PDB file of C-alpha atoms in Angstrom:
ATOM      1  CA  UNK A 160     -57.567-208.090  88.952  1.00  0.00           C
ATOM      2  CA  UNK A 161     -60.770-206.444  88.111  1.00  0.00           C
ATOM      3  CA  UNK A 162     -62.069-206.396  84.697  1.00  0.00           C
ATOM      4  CA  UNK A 163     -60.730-203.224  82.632  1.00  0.00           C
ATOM      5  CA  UNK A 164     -62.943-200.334  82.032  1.00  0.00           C
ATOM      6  CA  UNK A 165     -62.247-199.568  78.111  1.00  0.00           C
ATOM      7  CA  UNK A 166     -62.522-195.740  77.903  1.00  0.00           C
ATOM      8  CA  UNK A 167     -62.607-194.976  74.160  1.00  0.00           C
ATOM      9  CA  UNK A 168     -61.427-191.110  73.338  1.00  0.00           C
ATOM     10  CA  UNK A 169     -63.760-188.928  71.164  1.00  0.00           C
ATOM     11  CA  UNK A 170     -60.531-187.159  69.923  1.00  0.00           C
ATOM     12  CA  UNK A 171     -60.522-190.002  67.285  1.00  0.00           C
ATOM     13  CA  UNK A 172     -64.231-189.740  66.720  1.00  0.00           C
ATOM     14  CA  UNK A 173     -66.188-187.882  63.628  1.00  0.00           C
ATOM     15  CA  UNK A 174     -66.561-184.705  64.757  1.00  0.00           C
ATOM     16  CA  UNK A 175     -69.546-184.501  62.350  1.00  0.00           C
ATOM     17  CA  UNK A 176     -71.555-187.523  64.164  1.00  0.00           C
ATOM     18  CA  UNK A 177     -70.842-187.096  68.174  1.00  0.00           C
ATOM     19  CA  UNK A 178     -73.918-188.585  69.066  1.00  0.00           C
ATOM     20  CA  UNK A 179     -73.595-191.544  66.700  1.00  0.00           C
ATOM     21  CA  UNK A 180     -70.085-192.175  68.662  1.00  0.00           C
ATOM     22  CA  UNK A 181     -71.333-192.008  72.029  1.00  0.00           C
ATOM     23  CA  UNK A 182     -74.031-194.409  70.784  1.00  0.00           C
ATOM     24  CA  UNK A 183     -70.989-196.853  69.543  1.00  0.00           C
ATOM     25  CA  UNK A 184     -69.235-196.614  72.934  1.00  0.00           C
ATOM     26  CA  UNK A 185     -72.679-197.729  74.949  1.00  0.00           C
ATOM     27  CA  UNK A 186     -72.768-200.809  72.720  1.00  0.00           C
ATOM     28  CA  UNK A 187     -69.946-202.393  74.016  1.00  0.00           C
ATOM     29  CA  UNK A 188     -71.509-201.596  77.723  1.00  0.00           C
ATOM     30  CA  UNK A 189     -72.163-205.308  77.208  1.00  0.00           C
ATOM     31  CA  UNK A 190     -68.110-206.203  77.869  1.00  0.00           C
ATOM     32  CA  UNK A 191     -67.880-204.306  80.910  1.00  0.00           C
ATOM     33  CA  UNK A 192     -67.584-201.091  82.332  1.00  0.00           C
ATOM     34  CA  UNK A 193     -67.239-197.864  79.880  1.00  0.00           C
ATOM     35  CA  UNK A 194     -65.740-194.327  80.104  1.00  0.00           C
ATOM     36  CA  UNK A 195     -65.969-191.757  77.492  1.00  0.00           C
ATOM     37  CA  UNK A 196     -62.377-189.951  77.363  1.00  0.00           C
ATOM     38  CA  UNK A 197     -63.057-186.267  76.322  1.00  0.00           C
ATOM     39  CA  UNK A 198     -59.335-184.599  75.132  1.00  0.00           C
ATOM     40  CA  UNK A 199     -59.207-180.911  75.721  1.00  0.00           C
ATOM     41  CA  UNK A 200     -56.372-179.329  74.214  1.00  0.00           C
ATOM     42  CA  UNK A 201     -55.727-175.532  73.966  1.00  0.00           C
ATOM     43  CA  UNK A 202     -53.025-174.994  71.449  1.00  0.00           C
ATOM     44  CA  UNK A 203     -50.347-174.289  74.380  1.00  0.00           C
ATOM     45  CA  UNK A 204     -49.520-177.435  76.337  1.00  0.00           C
ATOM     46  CA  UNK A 205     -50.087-179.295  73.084  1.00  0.00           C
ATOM     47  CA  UNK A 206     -49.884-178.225  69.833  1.00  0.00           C
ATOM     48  CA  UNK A 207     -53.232-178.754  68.962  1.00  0.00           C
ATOM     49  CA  UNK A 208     -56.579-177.206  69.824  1.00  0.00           C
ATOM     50  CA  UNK A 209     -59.577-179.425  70.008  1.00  0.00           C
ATOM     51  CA  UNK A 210     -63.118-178.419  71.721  1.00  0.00           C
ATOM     52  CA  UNK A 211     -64.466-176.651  75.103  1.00  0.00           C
ATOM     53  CA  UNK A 212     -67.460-176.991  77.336  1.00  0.00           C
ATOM     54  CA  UNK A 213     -70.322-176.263  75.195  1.00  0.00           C
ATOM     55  CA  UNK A 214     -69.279-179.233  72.956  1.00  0.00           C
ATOM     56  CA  UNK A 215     -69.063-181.189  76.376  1.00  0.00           C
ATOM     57  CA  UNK A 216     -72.498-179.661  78.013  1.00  0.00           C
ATOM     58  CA  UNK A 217     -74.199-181.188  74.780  1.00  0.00           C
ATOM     59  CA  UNK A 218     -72.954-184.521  75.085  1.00  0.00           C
ATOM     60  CA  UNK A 219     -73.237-184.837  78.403  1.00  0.00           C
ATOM     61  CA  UNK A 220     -77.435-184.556  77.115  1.00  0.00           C
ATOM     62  CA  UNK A 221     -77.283-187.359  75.182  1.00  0.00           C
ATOM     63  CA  UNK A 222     -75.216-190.052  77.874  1.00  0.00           C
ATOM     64  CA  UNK A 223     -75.222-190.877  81.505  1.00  0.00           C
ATOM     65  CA  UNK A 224     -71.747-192.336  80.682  1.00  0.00           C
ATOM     66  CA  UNK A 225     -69.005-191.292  82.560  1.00  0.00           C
ATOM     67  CA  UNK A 226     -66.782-188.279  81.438  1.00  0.00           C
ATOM     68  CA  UNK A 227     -63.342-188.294  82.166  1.00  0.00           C
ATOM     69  CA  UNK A 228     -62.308-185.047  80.850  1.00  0.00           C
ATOM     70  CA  UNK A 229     -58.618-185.142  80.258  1.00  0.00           C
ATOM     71  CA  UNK A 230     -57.227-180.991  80.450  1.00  0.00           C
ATOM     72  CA  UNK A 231     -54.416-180.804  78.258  1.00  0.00           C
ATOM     73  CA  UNK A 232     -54.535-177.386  79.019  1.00  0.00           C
ATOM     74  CA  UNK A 233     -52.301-174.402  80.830  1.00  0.00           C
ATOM     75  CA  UNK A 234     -53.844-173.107  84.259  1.00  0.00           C
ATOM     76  CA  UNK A 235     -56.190-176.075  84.279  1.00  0.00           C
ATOM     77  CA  UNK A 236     -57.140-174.399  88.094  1.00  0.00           C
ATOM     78  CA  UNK A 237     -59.006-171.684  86.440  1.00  0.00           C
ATOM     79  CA  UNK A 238     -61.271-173.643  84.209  1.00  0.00           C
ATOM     80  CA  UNK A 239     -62.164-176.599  86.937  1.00  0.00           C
ATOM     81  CA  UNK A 240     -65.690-175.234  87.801  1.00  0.00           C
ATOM     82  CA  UNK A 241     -66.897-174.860  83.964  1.00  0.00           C
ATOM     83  CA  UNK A 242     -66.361-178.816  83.576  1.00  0.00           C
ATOM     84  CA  UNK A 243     -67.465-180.130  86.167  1.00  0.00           C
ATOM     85  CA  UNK A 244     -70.457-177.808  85.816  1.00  0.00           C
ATOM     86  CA  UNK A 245     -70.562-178.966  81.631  1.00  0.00           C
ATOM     87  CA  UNK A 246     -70.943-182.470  82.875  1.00  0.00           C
ATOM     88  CA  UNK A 247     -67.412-183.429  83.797  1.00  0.00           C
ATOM     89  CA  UNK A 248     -67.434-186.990  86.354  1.00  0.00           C
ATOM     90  CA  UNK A 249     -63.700-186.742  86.166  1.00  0.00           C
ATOM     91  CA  UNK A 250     -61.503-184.098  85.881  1.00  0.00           C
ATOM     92  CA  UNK A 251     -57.736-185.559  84.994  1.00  0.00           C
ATOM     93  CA  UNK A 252     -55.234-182.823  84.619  1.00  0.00           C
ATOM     94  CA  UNK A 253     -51.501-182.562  84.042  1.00  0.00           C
ATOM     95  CA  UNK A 254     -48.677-182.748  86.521  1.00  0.00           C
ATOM     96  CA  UNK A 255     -46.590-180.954  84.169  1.00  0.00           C
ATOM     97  CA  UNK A 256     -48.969-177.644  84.052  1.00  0.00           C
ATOM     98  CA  UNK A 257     -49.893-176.728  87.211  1.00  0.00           C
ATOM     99  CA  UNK A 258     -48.145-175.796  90.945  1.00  0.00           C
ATOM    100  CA  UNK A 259     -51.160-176.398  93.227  1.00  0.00           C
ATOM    101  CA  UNK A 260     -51.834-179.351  92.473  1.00  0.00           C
ATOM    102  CA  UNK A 261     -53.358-180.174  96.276  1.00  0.00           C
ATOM    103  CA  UNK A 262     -55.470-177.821  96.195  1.00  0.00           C
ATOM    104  CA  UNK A 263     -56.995-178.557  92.474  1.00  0.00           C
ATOM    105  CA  UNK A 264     -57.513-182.249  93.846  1.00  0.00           C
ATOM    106  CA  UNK A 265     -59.150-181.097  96.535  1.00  0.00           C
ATOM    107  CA  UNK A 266     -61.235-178.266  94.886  1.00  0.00           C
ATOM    108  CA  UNK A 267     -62.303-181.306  92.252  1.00  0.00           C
ATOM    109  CA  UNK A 268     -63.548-183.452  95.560  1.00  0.00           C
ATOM    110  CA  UNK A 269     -65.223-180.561  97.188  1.00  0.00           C
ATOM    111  CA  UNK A 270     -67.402-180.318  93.832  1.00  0.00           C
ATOM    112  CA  UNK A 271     -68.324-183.870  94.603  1.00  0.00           C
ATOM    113  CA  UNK A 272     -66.281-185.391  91.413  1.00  0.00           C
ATOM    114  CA  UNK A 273     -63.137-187.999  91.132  1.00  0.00           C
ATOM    115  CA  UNK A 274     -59.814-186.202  90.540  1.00  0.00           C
ATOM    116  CA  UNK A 275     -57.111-187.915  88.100  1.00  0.00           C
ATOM    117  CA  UNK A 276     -53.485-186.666  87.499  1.00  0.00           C
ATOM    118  CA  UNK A 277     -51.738-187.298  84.428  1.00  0.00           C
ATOM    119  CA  UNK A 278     -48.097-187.661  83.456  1.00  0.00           C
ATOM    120  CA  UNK A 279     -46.627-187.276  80.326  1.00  0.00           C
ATOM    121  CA  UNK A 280     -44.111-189.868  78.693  1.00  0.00           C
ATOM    122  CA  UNK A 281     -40.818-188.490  80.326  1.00  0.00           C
ATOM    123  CA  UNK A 282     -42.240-187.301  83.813  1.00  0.00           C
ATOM    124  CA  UNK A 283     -41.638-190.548  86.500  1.00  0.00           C
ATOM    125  CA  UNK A 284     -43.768-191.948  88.891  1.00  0.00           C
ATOM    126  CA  UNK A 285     -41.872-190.801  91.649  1.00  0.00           C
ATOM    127  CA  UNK A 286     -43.111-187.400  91.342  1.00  0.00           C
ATOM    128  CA  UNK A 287     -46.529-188.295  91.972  1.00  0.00           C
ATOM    129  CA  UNK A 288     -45.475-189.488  95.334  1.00  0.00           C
ATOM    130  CA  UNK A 289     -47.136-186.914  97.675  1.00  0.00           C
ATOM    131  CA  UNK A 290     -50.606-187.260  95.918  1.00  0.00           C
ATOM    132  CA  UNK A 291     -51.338-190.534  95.023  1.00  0.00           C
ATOM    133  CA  UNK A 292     -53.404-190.737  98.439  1.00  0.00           C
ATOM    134  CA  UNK A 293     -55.418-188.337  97.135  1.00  0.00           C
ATOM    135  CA  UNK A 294     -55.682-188.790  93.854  1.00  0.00           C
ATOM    136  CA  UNK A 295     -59.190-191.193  91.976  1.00  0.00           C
ATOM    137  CA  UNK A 296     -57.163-191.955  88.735  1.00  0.00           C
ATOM    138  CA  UNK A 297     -53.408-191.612  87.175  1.00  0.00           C
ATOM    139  CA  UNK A 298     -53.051-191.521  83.942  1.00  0.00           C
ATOM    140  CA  UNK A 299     -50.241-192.596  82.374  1.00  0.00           C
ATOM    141  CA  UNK A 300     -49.627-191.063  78.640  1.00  0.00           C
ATOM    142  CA  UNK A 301     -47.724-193.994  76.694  1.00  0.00           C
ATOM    143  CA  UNK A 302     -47.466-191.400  73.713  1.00  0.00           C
ATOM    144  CA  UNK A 303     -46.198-187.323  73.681  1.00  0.00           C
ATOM    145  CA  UNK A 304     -49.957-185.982  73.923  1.00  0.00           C
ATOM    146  CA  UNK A 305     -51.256-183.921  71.381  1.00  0.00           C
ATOM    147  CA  UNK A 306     -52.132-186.230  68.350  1.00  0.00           C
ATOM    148  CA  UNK A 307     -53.830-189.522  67.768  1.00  0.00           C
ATOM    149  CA  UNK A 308     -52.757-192.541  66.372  1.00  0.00           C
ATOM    150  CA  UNK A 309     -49.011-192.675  67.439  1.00  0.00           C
ATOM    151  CA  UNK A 310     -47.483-195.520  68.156  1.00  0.00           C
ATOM    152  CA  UNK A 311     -47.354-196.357  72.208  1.00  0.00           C
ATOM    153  CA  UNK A 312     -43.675-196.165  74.046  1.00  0.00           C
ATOM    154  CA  UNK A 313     -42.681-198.834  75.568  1.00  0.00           C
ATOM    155  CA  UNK A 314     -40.847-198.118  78.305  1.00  0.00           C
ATOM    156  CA  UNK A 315     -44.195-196.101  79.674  1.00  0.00           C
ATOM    157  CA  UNK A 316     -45.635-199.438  80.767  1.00  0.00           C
ATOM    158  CA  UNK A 317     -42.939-199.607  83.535  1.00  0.00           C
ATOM    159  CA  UNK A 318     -44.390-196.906  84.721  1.00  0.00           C
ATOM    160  CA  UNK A 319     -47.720-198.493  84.864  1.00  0.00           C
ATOM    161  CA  UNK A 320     -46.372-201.526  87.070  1.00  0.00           C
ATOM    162  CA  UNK A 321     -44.868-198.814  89.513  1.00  0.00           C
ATOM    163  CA  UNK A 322     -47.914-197.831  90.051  1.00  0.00           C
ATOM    164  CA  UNK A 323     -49.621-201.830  90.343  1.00  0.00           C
ATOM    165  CA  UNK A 324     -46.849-201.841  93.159  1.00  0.00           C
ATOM    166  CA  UNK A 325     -47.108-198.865  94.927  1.00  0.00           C
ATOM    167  CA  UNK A 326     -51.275-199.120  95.174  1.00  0.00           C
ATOM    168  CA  UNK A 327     -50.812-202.934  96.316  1.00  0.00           C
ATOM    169  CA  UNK A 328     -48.303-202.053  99.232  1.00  0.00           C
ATOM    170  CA  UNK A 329     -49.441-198.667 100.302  1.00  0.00           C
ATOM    171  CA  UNK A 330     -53.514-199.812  99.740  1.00  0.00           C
ATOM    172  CA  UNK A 331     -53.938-196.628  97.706  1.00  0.00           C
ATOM    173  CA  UNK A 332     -57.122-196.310  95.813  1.00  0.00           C
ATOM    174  CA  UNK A 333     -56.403-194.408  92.464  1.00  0.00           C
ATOM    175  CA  UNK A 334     -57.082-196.442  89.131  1.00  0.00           C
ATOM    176  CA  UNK A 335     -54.596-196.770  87.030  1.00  0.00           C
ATOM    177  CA  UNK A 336     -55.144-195.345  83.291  1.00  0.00           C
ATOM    178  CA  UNK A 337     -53.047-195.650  79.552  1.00  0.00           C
ATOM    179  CA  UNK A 338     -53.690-193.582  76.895  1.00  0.00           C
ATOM    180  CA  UNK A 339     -51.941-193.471  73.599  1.00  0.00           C
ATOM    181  CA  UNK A 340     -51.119-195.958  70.690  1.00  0.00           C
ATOM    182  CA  UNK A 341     -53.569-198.815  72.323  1.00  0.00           C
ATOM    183  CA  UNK A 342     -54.312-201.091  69.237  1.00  0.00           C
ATOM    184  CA  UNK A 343     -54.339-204.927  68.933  1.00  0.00           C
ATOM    185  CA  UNK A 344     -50.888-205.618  68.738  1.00  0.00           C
ATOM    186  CA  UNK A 345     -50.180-203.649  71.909  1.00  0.00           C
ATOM    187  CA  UNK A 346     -53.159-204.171  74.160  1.00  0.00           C
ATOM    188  CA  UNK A 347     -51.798-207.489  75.603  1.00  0.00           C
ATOM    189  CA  UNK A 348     -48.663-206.055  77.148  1.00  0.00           C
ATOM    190  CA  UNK A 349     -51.551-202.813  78.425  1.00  0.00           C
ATOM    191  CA  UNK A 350     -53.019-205.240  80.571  1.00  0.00           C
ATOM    192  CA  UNK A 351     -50.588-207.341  81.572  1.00  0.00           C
ATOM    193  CA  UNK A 352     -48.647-204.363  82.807  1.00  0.00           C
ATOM    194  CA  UNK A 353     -51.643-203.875  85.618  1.00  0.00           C
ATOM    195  CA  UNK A 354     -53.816-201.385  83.500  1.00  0.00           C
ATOM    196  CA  UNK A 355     -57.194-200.848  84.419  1.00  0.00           C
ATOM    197  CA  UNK A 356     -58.840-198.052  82.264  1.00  0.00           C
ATOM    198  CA  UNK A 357     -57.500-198.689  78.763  1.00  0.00           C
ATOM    199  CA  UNK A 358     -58.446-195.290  76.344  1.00  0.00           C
ATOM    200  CA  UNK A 359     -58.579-196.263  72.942  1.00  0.00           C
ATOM    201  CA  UNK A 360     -58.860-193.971  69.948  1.00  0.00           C
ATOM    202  CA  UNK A 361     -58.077-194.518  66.303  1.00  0.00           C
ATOM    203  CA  UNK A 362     -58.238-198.436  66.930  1.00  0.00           C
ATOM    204  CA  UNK A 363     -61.697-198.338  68.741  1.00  0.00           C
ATOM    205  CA  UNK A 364     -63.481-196.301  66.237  1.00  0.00           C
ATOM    206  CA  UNK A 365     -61.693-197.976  63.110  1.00  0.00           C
ATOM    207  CA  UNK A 366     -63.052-201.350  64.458  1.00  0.00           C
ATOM    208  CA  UNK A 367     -59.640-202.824  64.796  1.00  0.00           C
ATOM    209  CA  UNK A 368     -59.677-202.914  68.520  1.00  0.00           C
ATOM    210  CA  UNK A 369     -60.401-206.516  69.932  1.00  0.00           C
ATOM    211  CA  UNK A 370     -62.316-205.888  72.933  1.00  0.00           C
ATOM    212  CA  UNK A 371     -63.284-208.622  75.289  1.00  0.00           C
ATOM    213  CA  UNK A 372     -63.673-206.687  78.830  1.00  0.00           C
TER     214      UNK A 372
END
């Protein structure tokens, strides 16, 4: 297995000192591959509302990192273009929100950028089935999205070795992705369940995240 790419999400961040964070998430470049996880939320598909593009358009000044911008959003079709075009590498988006989802994937790959699909805790793999050809990343939410620091579900990581055993016998390409409640205590079952982009909030910028790439 390759080593994991640790993906810590600015959601948990100081909204006050986005540079300084970005600076904190190139330190541990050292370990390993590193994605920055941007959450966009828009009040609707999750209760809360976080930021936009502009917010994203001035990071993206400050980093050559990649950005996997995770759209928590309704319609995520109509708001492709202005993040990719903010600075967006990745562009992960909800099963759950959106009919088209074939032609959003391939909209994202025209634009010359990875496409990732995310479930939430309750939506199986087995939905996914059509598009995981397609697809760059899956993400697999181990908590109900919308806040930070809840604690992960278990039985989410099943999901996560469905999808170990469905890229290993159909030689799919996707990478597989777990966001939510990934802290100390929980990190070893992450990876042993096949994981490969771990996204870390509270625990990565609290320091209490032990990671070793």
């Amino acid at each position: 297995m390759k080593t994991p790419i640790l993906s810590p999400s600015l959601l948990s961040a100081d909204f006050l000192h986005l540079s300084d964070a970005l600076k904190k998430i190139e330190n541990t470049k050292s370990s390993g591959d590193v994605f920055v996880h941007i959450d966009v939320m828009d009040g609707i598909f999750v209760p809360q509302i976080s930021y936009g593009q502009p917010i994203i358009k001035s990071l993206r000044k400050a980093t050559e990192l990649v950005f996997d911008v995770h759209l928590m959003i309704e319609h995520p079709e109509n708001h492709i273009d202005s993040f990719i075009d903010c600075g967006a590498d990745y562009i992960t988006f909800h099963y759950e929100n959106t009919v088209h989802i074939d032609r959003i994937i391939q909209h994202i790959h025209e634009r010359g950028k990875k496409a990732g699909i995310a479930i939430v805790p309750t939506t199986p793999v087995s939905v996914l089935s059509e598009i995981l050809p397609l697809v760059d990343l899956v993400l697999v939410m181990t908590v109900n999205p919308g806040f930070g620091g809840q604690k992960l579900i278990p039985y989410c990581l099943k999901k996560v070795e469905k999808l170990v055993e469905l890229k290993r016998n159909m030689d799919y390409n996707y990478l597989i992705s777990v966001d939510g409640g990934v802290n100390d205590k929980t990190l070893p079952a992450v990876l042993e369940a096949g994981t490969e982009v771990v996204v870390s909030g509270s625990s990565f910028f609290n320091d209490t995240l032990n990671w070793k790439g």
